[in-house]
Amino acid sequence: MNLAQASAAIARARACRAASPAARYDGAMLQVVWFKRDLRIHDHAPLALAAAAGPVLPIYLVEPTLWQQPDAAGRHWAFIRESLVELRAALAERGQPLVIRRGEAVAVFEALRQKRGAFALWSHEETGNDWSYRRDLAVGAWAREHGIHWTEIAQNGVIRRMRSRDGWARRWDQRMSADIVATPQRLLPVDVDAGPMAGEQLPWLADDPCPGRQRGGRSQAEAALHSFLTERGGRYHRELSSPLTAVESCSRLSPHLAFGTLSLREAAQAAALQLQRLDGLPPDEQATWKRALRAFIGRLHWHCHFIQKLETEPQLEFANTHRAYDGLRESEFDEARFTAWAEGRTGLPFVDACMRSLIATGWINFRMRAMLCAVSSYHLWLHWRRPALHLARCFSDYEPGIHYPQMQMQSGVTGINTIRIYNPVKQGLDQDPDGVFMRRWLPELAALPTALLHTPWKMDEAAQRSAGIVLGRDYPLPIVDPIEAARIARDRIWAVRKGLDFHRAADAIQERHGSRKAGLPPTTRPRRAPPATPQLGLDLGSDQAPLAAPYGAD
Ligand SMILES: Cc1cc2nc3c(=O)[nH]c(=O)nc-3n(C[C@H](O)[C@H](O)[C@H](O)COP(=O)(O)OP(=O)(O)OC[C@H]3O[C@@H](n4cnc5c(N)ncnc54)[C@H](O)[C@@H]3O)c2cc1C
């Protein structure tokens, strides 16, 4: 069901209620609202529809098997739990607190059915991981078997059972400009024990300290949105590429969008409104803010553009988009390289600083995510699947639908995107020229002069002595030569592109997943030959030109 249909249903239900207010909940069927990755009461169509139809039982399930999946992490749970505390309070204020149950979805719903009889089930559509996809299939089968009506409503621009990508952007615009769904003011309490708030630790999750993590909750989402649109965001398009500046200048809405403390439509409409309010600013400032906000709205498009890929093809969590890349890296997976990369001990300082920062804070900017992925996939020649799981556990904003297609794109296995082999030394020089970020996260290198910080392996023994460091003991020597490794990877990845069949399959992928936006840079079409100047030509990123097209990274 889309939002227009949902809004019409709400209006119908309201009209019925108005006609017989006294009897409105007498004997009415229980309306179960299943909160998943949508932990808010604002712009929440399932909640509004359910409230219009009868007494609401809002429920969150702590599903043991979900939390035992290899992509699950304590930082995700910590963010969710903080969001649940606020959600429970917000619902309680309206008359019915959030019910929390531990158990598998089918088992919990079946127990409820046996106790309370048939009910109506409401939720948002979820494009999650393979596990949640199969869980939803099981819930759907159970619901059909027992005559339970389960209404799932789209919550962003992702289209379920999409037949063609044609017209996708127009539909995104329509959904994002639809009215924000009104929050029900009052919920009649139902006679069900709300249960205790779930614990801070889940037994299935390893300890996951993340001292710099963003906190969860609607209040945090609103604060981040407000400060971005009115203060922090003015330099967004200029400052999103460096991890030093991006931390303040990017919106930092990603965990809120991923776990739904803010709806995408709320973010898009607030940004569009702010664009209209720039009139009083001096012309220069106005122009800068315009560029920034337009670039940001473009990113909100990307959010759904990427998730749509996984929605259309759930196998992308595991399988290369272009199957010609199958077998290219799998048999060469080097555990020692993987561990060094995952722990920030590759001996490539900018890479290690990014990884250690990510582990400690749960967030890093897009360009650095792309570089971390490129280094694992090209320089270290690791198949993307295990690095993807590691990063999923590190990201407090883990969103499967963005994550796996991005991992594939940055690993060069989609067949339709430009190959970007980021040069980690050049990235360090460009994005952290004075070494401020590296010194912060690599204290063992803090005393090095900046000229040596980017390439410490170039120090001879005398230089090491005078800097008070022994390479190989205090900080690793690089596990690969970044220039040579990139060259070999480039040749191997481009070799796959030869041959007619490759391009035929790539055309089909483009048809299935590619953007239809006119005027795109040639990133969506495979180039026929590798760039001639490897270290510059291979170090392509999209963030330098955020306004080039709404899907510039794709
Ligand atoms: C390998 C890799 C894995 C990634 N995995 C995730 C993930 O699990 N979850 C996640 O939210 N983002 C992911 N991204 C995309 C992007 O890096 C983050 O969305 C962004 O850094 C989050 O910070 P922000 O909210 O401040 O972003 P902003 O720049 O302020 O953008 C606002 C929102 O737009 C969306 N967005 C921004 N950039 C992209 C992009 N390149 N592709 C798709 N959507 C985008 C996000 O929802 C983001 O919150 C990944 C990128 C790469 C290269």
XYZ file of C-alpha atoms and ligand atoms in Angstrom:
607
model
C 0.000 0.000 0.000
C 1.402 3.405 -0.847
C 0.952 6.584 1.143
C -1.819 8.045 -0.952
C -3.869 4.876 -0.408
C -2.900 4.917 3.260
C -4.000 8.526 3.694
C -7.313 7.767 2.026
C -7.806 4.818 4.377
C -7.053 7.021 7.383
C -9.596 9.563 6.194
C -12.231 6.831 5.745
C -11.545 5.399 9.184
C -11.738 8.874 10.748
C -15.077 9.498 9.067
C -16.465 6.253 10.561
C -15.215 7.155 14.014
C -16.730 10.582 13.834
C -20.089 9.005 12.951
C -20.203 6.872 16.113
C -17.728 8.228 18.627
C -19.193 6.516 21.669
C -18.929 3.048 20.226
C -15.732 3.529 18.439
C -13.607 0.878 20.199
C -16.327 -1.369 21.598
C -15.609 -4.849 20.397
C -13.232 -3.484 17.795
C -10.459 -5.716 16.608
C -7.011 -5.263 18.123
C -4.669 -3.387 15.800
C -1.107 -4.593 16.286
C 1.545 -2.127 15.068
C 4.855 -3.891 14.636
C 7.760 -1.450 14.982
C 10.883 -2.576 13.154
C 13.306 -0.077 11.625
C 10.826 2.780 12.102
C 11.225 3.749 15.759
C 9.107 6.898 15.814
C 5.499 7.993 16.107
C 5.846 10.848 13.581
C 5.072 10.326 9.904
C 4.188 6.751 10.760
C 1.361 5.613 8.502
C 0.864 2.135 10.045
C 0.409 3.694 13.504
C -1.958 6.373 12.205
C -4.019 3.869 10.207
C -4.175 1.399 13.059
C -5.200 4.119 15.519
C -7.965 5.147 13.163
C -9.196 1.563 12.932
C -9.296 0.484 16.591
C -7.364 -0.098 19.826
C -3.641 -0.194 19.129
C -1.094 -2.600 20.504
C 2.295 -1.175 19.540
C 4.968 -3.840 19.763
C 8.728 -4.229 19.312
C 10.222 -7.693 19.112
C 13.708 -8.524 20.314
C 14.253 -11.428 17.938
C 17.000 -13.813 19.110
C 17.865 -15.102 15.658
C 18.138 -11.609 14.209
C 20.734 -10.705 16.804
C 22.712 -13.849 16.085
C 23.256 -12.928 12.442
C 26.854 -12.137 11.443
C 26.018 -8.508 10.613
C 24.569 -7.723 14.067
C 26.494 -5.651 16.604
C 26.118 -4.295 20.109
C 26.283 -0.716 18.824
C 23.166 -1.304 16.701
C 21.326 -2.615 19.703
C 22.538 0.251 21.922
C 21.186 2.790 19.417
C 17.902 0.907 19.055
C 17.464 0.556 22.797
C 17.894 4.287 23.367
C 15.333 4.857 20.617
C 12.931 2.367 22.201
C 13.088 4.190 25.531
C 11.897 7.387 23.842
C 9.382 5.581 21.650
C 7.852 3.845 24.654
C 7.516 7.157 26.492
C 6.000 8.912 23.458
C 3.416 6.163 23.014
C 2.673 6.069 26.745
C 1.974 9.812 26.648
C -0.703 9.040 24.098
C -2.248 6.353 26.255
C -0.596 3.041 25.320
C 3.074 2.310 25.972
C 5.188 0.228 23.640
C 4.945 -3.491 24.354
C 8.289 -5.278 24.229
C 8.597 -9.013 23.769
C 11.589 -11.261 23.329
C 10.980 -14.052 20.810
C 10.715 -14.949 17.151
C 8.020 -13.026 15.300
C 5.793 -15.941 14.293
C 5.921 -17.418 17.801
C 5.062 -14.116 19.506
C 2.236 -13.321 17.100
C 0.825 -16.828 17.347
C 0.857 -16.661 21.168
C -0.977 -13.331 20.962
C -3.532 -14.791 18.532
C -4.188 -17.741 20.811
C -4.719 -15.431 23.774
C -6.609 -12.585 22.121
C -8.077 -14.060 18.957
C -7.627 -12.573 15.497
C -6.045 -9.147 15.141
C -4.977 -6.831 12.370
C -1.226 -6.477 11.844
C 0.394 -3.270 10.606
C 3.982 -2.436 9.756
C 6.188 -0.554 7.360
C 7.745 -2.429 4.467
C 11.277 -3.387 5.382
C 14.199 -3.928 3.030
C 16.480 -5.606 5.507
C 18.988 -8.404 5.301
C 18.335 -11.888 4.002
C 17.280 -13.037 7.461
C 14.610 -10.364 7.891
C 13.413 -10.974 4.323
C 12.858 -14.659 5.143
C 11.327 -13.811 8.501
C 8.815 -11.564 6.736
C 7.989 -14.366 4.305
C 7.343 -16.650 7.305
C 5.162 -14.019 9.018
C 3.254 -13.536 5.766
C 2.633 -17.285 5.436
C 1.536 -17.524 9.080
C -0.778 -14.529 8.668
C -2.414 -16.024 5.577
C -2.874 -19.383 7.285
C -4.692 -17.791 10.230
C -6.672 -15.159 8.382
C -4.660 -12.285 9.913
C -4.644 -9.236 7.682
C -1.099 -7.819 7.542
C -0.839 -4.380 5.956
C 2.673 -3.277 5.013
C 3.151 0.350 3.961
C 6.075 1.899 2.113
C 8.089 4.278 4.256
C 10.479 5.786 1.727
C 11.006 5.872 -2.028
C 11.692 2.147 -2.383
C 9.135 0.392 -4.565
C 8.139 -3.154 -3.760
C 7.527 -5.507 -6.663
C 8.842 -2.845 -9.027
C 8.493 -3.893 -12.653
C 10.810 -1.329 -14.220
C 13.201 1.384 -13.111
C 11.561 3.764 -15.587
C 9.850 6.608 -13.775
C 11.453 5.708 -10.460
C 12.782 9.224 -9.689
C 9.372 10.751 -10.402
C 7.740 8.336 -7.962
C 10.407 9.166 -5.369
C 9.555 12.849 -5.749
C 5.851 12.103 -5.376
C 6.358 10.093 -2.216
C 8.688 12.609 -0.675
C 6.318 15.491 -1.333
C 3.237 13.686 0.010
C 1.817 15.052 3.276
C 3.559 14.048 6.472
C 1.254 11.576 8.205
C -0.370 13.096 11.289
C 0.601 11.567 14.630
C -2.369 10.120 16.532
C -3.037 12.234 19.595
C -4.625 9.525 21.669
C -4.421 5.749 21.848
C -6.892 3.722 23.895
C -4.962 1.500 26.312
C -5.159 -2.224 25.622
C -5.158 -4.819 28.327
C -1.719 -6.269 27.621
C 1.315 -6.162 29.905
C 3.875 -3.863 28.269
C 6.735 -5.918 29.692
C 10.063 -4.588 30.940
C 12.370 -2.477 28.776
C 14.854 -4.815 27.105
C 18.280 -4.904 28.741
C 21.316 -2.910 27.701
C 23.124 -6.108 26.791
C 21.678 -8.840 24.626
C 23.048 -12.309 25.430
C 23.814 -13.069 21.792
C 26.028 -10.067 21.202
C 29.707 -9.641 21.989
C 30.822 -6.659 24.014
C 31.060 -3.725 21.597
C 32.489 -0.600 23.186
C 31.944 2.428 20.953
C 32.641 5.512 23.044
C 32.027 8.036 20.240
C 28.742 6.548 19.033
C 25.797 8.795 18.206
C 22.952 8.309 20.624
C 19.601 6.974 19.494
C 16.150 8.461 19.980
C 13.769 10.866 18.299
C 15.069 13.840 20.285
C 18.565 13.186 18.902
C 17.216 12.882 15.359
C 15.360 16.179 15.608
C 18.395 17.914 17.091
C 20.693 16.608 14.328
C 18.254 17.635 11.592
C 17.796 21.106 13.063
C 21.478 21.852 13.642
C 22.369 20.561 10.172
C 19.763 22.649 8.359
C 20.383 25.845 10.305
C 24.094 25.783 11.252
C 26.307 22.827 10.358
C 25.093 22.190 6.823
C 26.226 25.366 5.105
C 29.603 23.878 4.207
C 28.269 20.395 3.474
C 29.198 20.152 -0.207
C 32.698 21.536 0.451
C 33.514 19.577 3.559
C 32.005 16.137 3.116
C 35.114 14.509 1.691
C 37.525 14.966 4.587
C 36.969 12.958 7.758
C 38.153 16.001 9.706
C 35.369 18.299 8.528
C 32.676 15.788 7.523
C 32.076 14.790 11.105
C 30.508 18.216 11.725
C 29.415 19.247 8.237
C 27.582 16.089 7.180
C 24.053 15.701 8.442
C 24.844 12.690 10.676
C 21.292 11.542 10.095
C 22.277 8.094 8.860
C 21.597 6.029 12.024
C 18.314 7.891 12.463
C 17.268 7.135 8.902
C 18.484 3.546 9.218
C 16.491 2.832 12.379
C 13.671 5.187 11.550
C 13.743 7.722 14.388
C 13.294 10.167 11.496
C 11.481 9.444 8.247
C 13.176 10.133 4.952
C 10.231 12.299 3.972
C 10.648 14.409 7.097
C 14.310 14.989 6.212
C 13.539 15.734 2.548
C 10.686 18.130 3.324
C 12.629 19.949 6.049
C 15.523 20.474 3.619
C 13.176 21.656 0.854
C 11.517 24.092 3.271
C 14.885 25.413 4.399
C 15.769 26.029 0.743
C 12.772 28.359 0.514
C 13.788 30.234 3.658
C 17.162 31.411 2.425
C 15.846 34.676 1.019
C 16.972 36.903 3.877
C 20.603 35.794 3.615
C 23.330 37.751 1.807
C 23.650 36.493 -1.827
C 26.938 34.629 -1.267
C 25.696 32.817 1.761
C 22.447 32.074 0.009
C 24.236 30.515 -2.954
C 26.406 28.376 -0.693
C 23.475 27.128 1.335
C 21.580 26.366 -1.875
C 24.393 24.199 -3.167
C 24.709 22.479 0.180
C 21.025 21.704 0.570
C 20.634 20.536 -3.012
C 23.602 18.224 -2.581
C 22.040 16.880 0.594
C 18.654 16.269 -1.049
C 20.542 14.441 -3.820
C 21.972 12.117 -1.164
C 18.457 11.366 0.102
C 17.657 10.189 -3.434
C 20.688 7.928 -3.342
C 19.487 6.447 -0.064
C 16.468 4.905 -1.784
C 18.208 4.394 -5.119
C 20.610 1.991 -3.443
C 18.076 0.286 -1.205
C 15.950 -0.324 -4.299
C 18.717 -2.553 -5.667
C 18.590 -4.910 -2.686
C 14.794 -4.783 -2.618
C 14.731 -5.841 -6.272
C 17.478 -8.428 -5.907
C 17.974 -9.663 -2.304
C 20.781 -11.934 -3.503
C 23.043 -8.872 -3.729
C 23.821 -9.427 -0.064
C 25.861 -12.450 -1.142
C 26.387 -12.573 -4.887
C 28.218 -10.280 -7.305
C 25.854 -8.072 -9.276
C 27.768 -9.052 -12.400
C 28.416 -12.772 -12.235
C 31.481 -12.523 -14.482
C 33.379 -11.517 -11.320
C 32.491 -14.789 -9.577
C 35.632 -16.668 -8.602
C 37.921 -13.705 -9.090
C 38.915 -13.243 -5.445
C 37.256 -16.017 -3.433
C 40.108 -18.549 -3.388
C 42.738 -15.937 -2.498
C 41.248 -14.684 0.760
C 44.190 -13.898 3.042
C 43.210 -14.043 6.738
C 46.234 -12.107 7.955
C 45.549 -9.241 5.561
C 41.887 -9.217 6.527
C 42.668 -9.062 10.248
C 45.214 -6.285 9.751
C 42.675 -4.272 7.743
C 39.828 -4.913 10.195
C 41.924 -3.863 13.193
C 43.551 -0.813 11.590
C 47.035 -2.326 11.383
C 47.807 -2.376 7.646
C 50.800 -0.054 7.951
C 49.012 2.425 5.633
C 48.451 5.255 8.122
C 45.446 6.964 6.594
C 43.625 3.630 6.168
C 44.416 2.590 9.737
C 43.340 5.954 11.133
C 39.997 5.698 9.309
C 39.387 2.169 10.541
C 40.285 2.942 14.147
C 38.151 6.062 14.100
C 35.233 4.057 12.700
C 35.599 1.345 15.342
C 35.596 3.945 18.124
C 32.769 6.153 16.836
C 30.552 3.963 14.631
C 30.695 6.458 11.769
C 32.969 7.692 9.013
C 32.213 9.764 5.949
C 31.312 8.353 2.551
C 34.648 8.871 0.863
C 36.538 7.133 3.619
C 34.066 4.237 3.604
C 34.672 3.915 -0.106
C 38.432 4.003 0.428
C 38.329 1.372 3.186
C 36.318 -0.874 0.912
C 38.570 -0.211 -2.097
C 41.700 -1.023 -0.107
C 40.271 -4.349 1.064
C 38.975 -5.273 -2.373
C 41.818 -4.054 -4.601
C 45.058 -3.581 -2.674
C 44.448 -6.549 -0.364
C 42.450 -8.503 -2.957
C 39.826 -9.685 -0.456
C 36.402 -10.766 -1.621
C 33.911 -8.130 -0.371
C 31.605 -10.354 1.663
C 33.589 -10.632 4.928
C 34.801 -7.027 4.844
C 31.145 -6.063 4.317
C 30.150 -7.926 7.473
C 32.962 -6.314 9.436
C 31.934 -2.821 8.279
C 28.266 -3.616 8.918
C 29.147 -4.343 12.528
C 31.253 -1.175 12.759
C 28.651 1.178 11.249
C 26.127 2.391 13.809
C 24.020 3.297 10.745
C 24.118 -0.150 9.129
C 21.488 -0.151 6.384
C 21.672 -3.397 4.375
C 20.109 -1.896 1.253
C 22.763 0.808 1.013
C 25.577 -1.245 2.413
C 25.770 -4.241 0.092
C 25.236 -2.387 -3.194
C 27.841 0.186 -2.078
C 30.285 -2.563 -1.106
C 29.834 -4.122 -4.521
C 30.196 -0.818 -6.305
C 33.378 0.095 -4.445
C 34.735 -3.410 -5.105
C 34.206 -3.095 -8.844
C 31.846 -6.057 -9.271
C 28.657 -4.400 -10.489
C 29.709 -4.235 -14.119
C 28.020 -0.847 -14.544
C 30.050 1.560 -12.392
C 33.371 3.293 -12.817
C 36.202 1.379 -11.172
C 37.525 3.548 -8.339
C 40.801 2.348 -6.896
C 41.408 4.986 -4.243
C 45.080 5.629 -3.599
C 45.269 5.679 0.218
C 48.387 7.868 0.316
C 46.875 10.431 -2.039
C 43.644 10.391 -0.050
C 45.606 11.122 3.118
C 47.452 13.982 1.454
C 44.221 15.407 0.011
C 41.922 14.965 2.987
C 44.293 15.224 5.938
C 47.307 17.150 4.629
C 48.572 18.203 8.049
C 48.015 14.789 9.577
C 45.638 16.031 12.259
C 43.237 13.115 11.809
C 46.023 10.551 11.596
C 47.748 11.803 14.735
C 44.450 11.648 16.605
C 43.868 7.993 15.793
C 47.440 6.702 15.536
C 49.093 7.956 18.724
C 52.156 5.815 17.992
C 52.848 8.044 14.960
C 51.899 11.351 16.554
C 55.482 12.537 16.942
C 56.380 12.067 13.253
C 56.890 15.161 11.127
C 54.004 15.576 8.693
C 56.207 14.831 5.682
C 56.855 11.332 7.048
C 53.434 10.672 8.506
C 51.791 9.798 5.193
C 54.503 7.304 4.191
C 56.361 6.265 7.356
C 57.911 3.269 5.574
C 60.150 5.708 3.736
C 62.002 6.488 6.981
C 65.474 5.021 7.220
C 66.842 3.811 10.552
C 68.286 7.181 11.455
C 64.949 8.901 10.833
C 63.201 6.266 12.928
C 65.712 6.763 15.743
C 65.245 10.507 15.749
C 61.438 10.094 15.707
C 61.658 7.530 18.534
C 59.834 4.802 16.614
C 60.761 1.380 15.306
C 58.724 0.371 12.297
C 57.584 -3.230 12.470
C 57.525 -2.989 16.272
C 55.681 0.225 17.183
C 53.737 0.489 13.942
C 53.531 -2.096 11.135
C 55.350 -1.885 7.861
C 52.773 -1.743 5.037
C 51.332 -5.173 4.311
C 51.302 -4.344 0.581
C 52.982 -1.830 -1.684
C 49.977 0.419 -2.368
C 51.103 1.422 -5.865
C 52.056 -2.023 -7.099
C 49.023 -3.698 -5.510
C 46.686 -1.179 -7.157
C 48.287 -1.776 -10.549
C 47.902 -5.544 -10.315
C 44.304 -5.217 -9.126
C 43.473 -2.819 -11.939
C 44.736 -5.244 -14.551
C 42.887 -8.184 -13.030
C 39.594 -6.373 -12.640
C 39.703 -4.892 -16.129
C 40.566 -8.241 -17.688
C 37.099 -9.456 -16.702
C 35.495 -6.706 -18.758
C 36.791 -8.028 -22.017
C 34.378 -9.920 -24.158
C 30.949 -9.397 -25.605
C 29.095 -11.410 -22.998
C 30.316 -9.119 -20.245
C 28.743 -6.089 -21.876
C 25.509 -7.864 -22.702
C 25.088 -8.845 -19.056
C 26.111 -5.320 -17.978
C 23.376 -3.864 -20.160
C 20.816 -6.084 -18.448
C 22.111 -4.928 -15.034
C 21.886 -1.326 -16.133
C 18.290 -1.933 -17.188
C 17.452 -3.571 -13.829
C 19.338 -1.308 -11.408
C 20.731 1.718 -13.215
C 19.587 5.261 -12.785
C 17.508 6.732 -15.628
C 18.569 10.291 -14.878
C 19.556 12.219 -18.003
C 22.943 13.909 -18.078
C 24.663 11.372 -15.862
C 28.434 11.273 -15.849
C 29.631 8.106 -17.585
C 29.646 6.149 -14.346
C 26.707 4.023 -15.273
C 28.219 2.699 -18.469
C 31.235 0.416 -18.434
C 34.303 1.973 -19.964
C 36.101 -0.152 -22.513
C 39.652 0.436 -21.251
C 41.311 1.287 -17.942
C 42.462 4.876 -17.400
C 45.953 5.506 -18.742
C 47.371 7.243 -15.655
C 46.831 4.741 -12.917
C 47.555 6.630 -9.714
C 45.562 9.669 -10.685
C 43.055 8.112 -12.996
C 42.193 5.340 -10.611
C 41.662 7.616 -7.681
C 38.244 8.791 -8.741
C 35.646 9.780 -6.252
C 32.278 11.320 -6.729
C 32.103 13.616 -3.751
C 34.154 16.308 -5.444
C 31.251 17.026 -7.746
C 28.198 16.434 -5.606
C 25.916 18.424 -7.862
C 26.858 16.676 -11.081
C 23.804 14.457 -10.915
C 21.537 13.071 -8.239
C 23.212 9.680 -8.508
C 26.781 10.888 -8.931
C 28.215 8.022 -6.890
C 26.456 5.512 -8.955
C 31.107 0.784 1.387
C 30.026 1.703 1.853
C 29.079 1.250 2.750
C 28.061 2.099 3.194
N 27.152 1.609 4.099
C 26.171 2.413 4.559
C 25.248 1.936 5.530
O 25.308 0.790 5.981
N 24.288 2.803 5.964
C 24.182 4.072 5.474
O 23.281 4.823 5.890
N 25.025 4.529 4.527
C 26.033 3.757 4.073
N 26.908 4.242 3.134
C 26.636 5.538 2.477
C 27.231 6.809 3.141
O 28.587 6.653 3.378
C 26.519 7.160 4.441
O 25.129 7.206 4.233
C 26.906 8.535 4.978
O 28.295 8.592 5.147
C 26.191 8.758 6.308
O 26.528 9.979 6.899
P 25.486 11.201 6.918
O 24.171 10.768 7.415
O 26.136 12.318 7.628
O 25.369 11.471 5.381
P 24.942 12.760 4.536
O 26.033 13.014 3.578
O 24.521 13.867 5.401
O 23.711 12.231 3.670
C 22.370 12.210 4.166
C 21.783 10.828 3.970
O 21.783 10.486 2.586
C 22.036 9.092 2.429
N 23.298 8.913 1.726
C 24.389 9.717 1.771
N 25.357 9.255 0.963
C 24.874 8.131 0.401
C 25.408 7.211 -0.539
N 26.617 7.352 -1.052
N 24.637 6.168 -0.906
C 23.393 6.007 -0.397
N 22.840 6.855 0.494
C 23.574 7.913 0.883
C 22.135 8.510 3.839
O 20.877 8.050 4.228
C 22.557 9.721 4.665
O 22.213 9.615 6.019
C 27.959 3.408 2.692
C 28.923 3.864 1.782
C 29.940 3.024 1.380
C 30.958 3.532 0.419
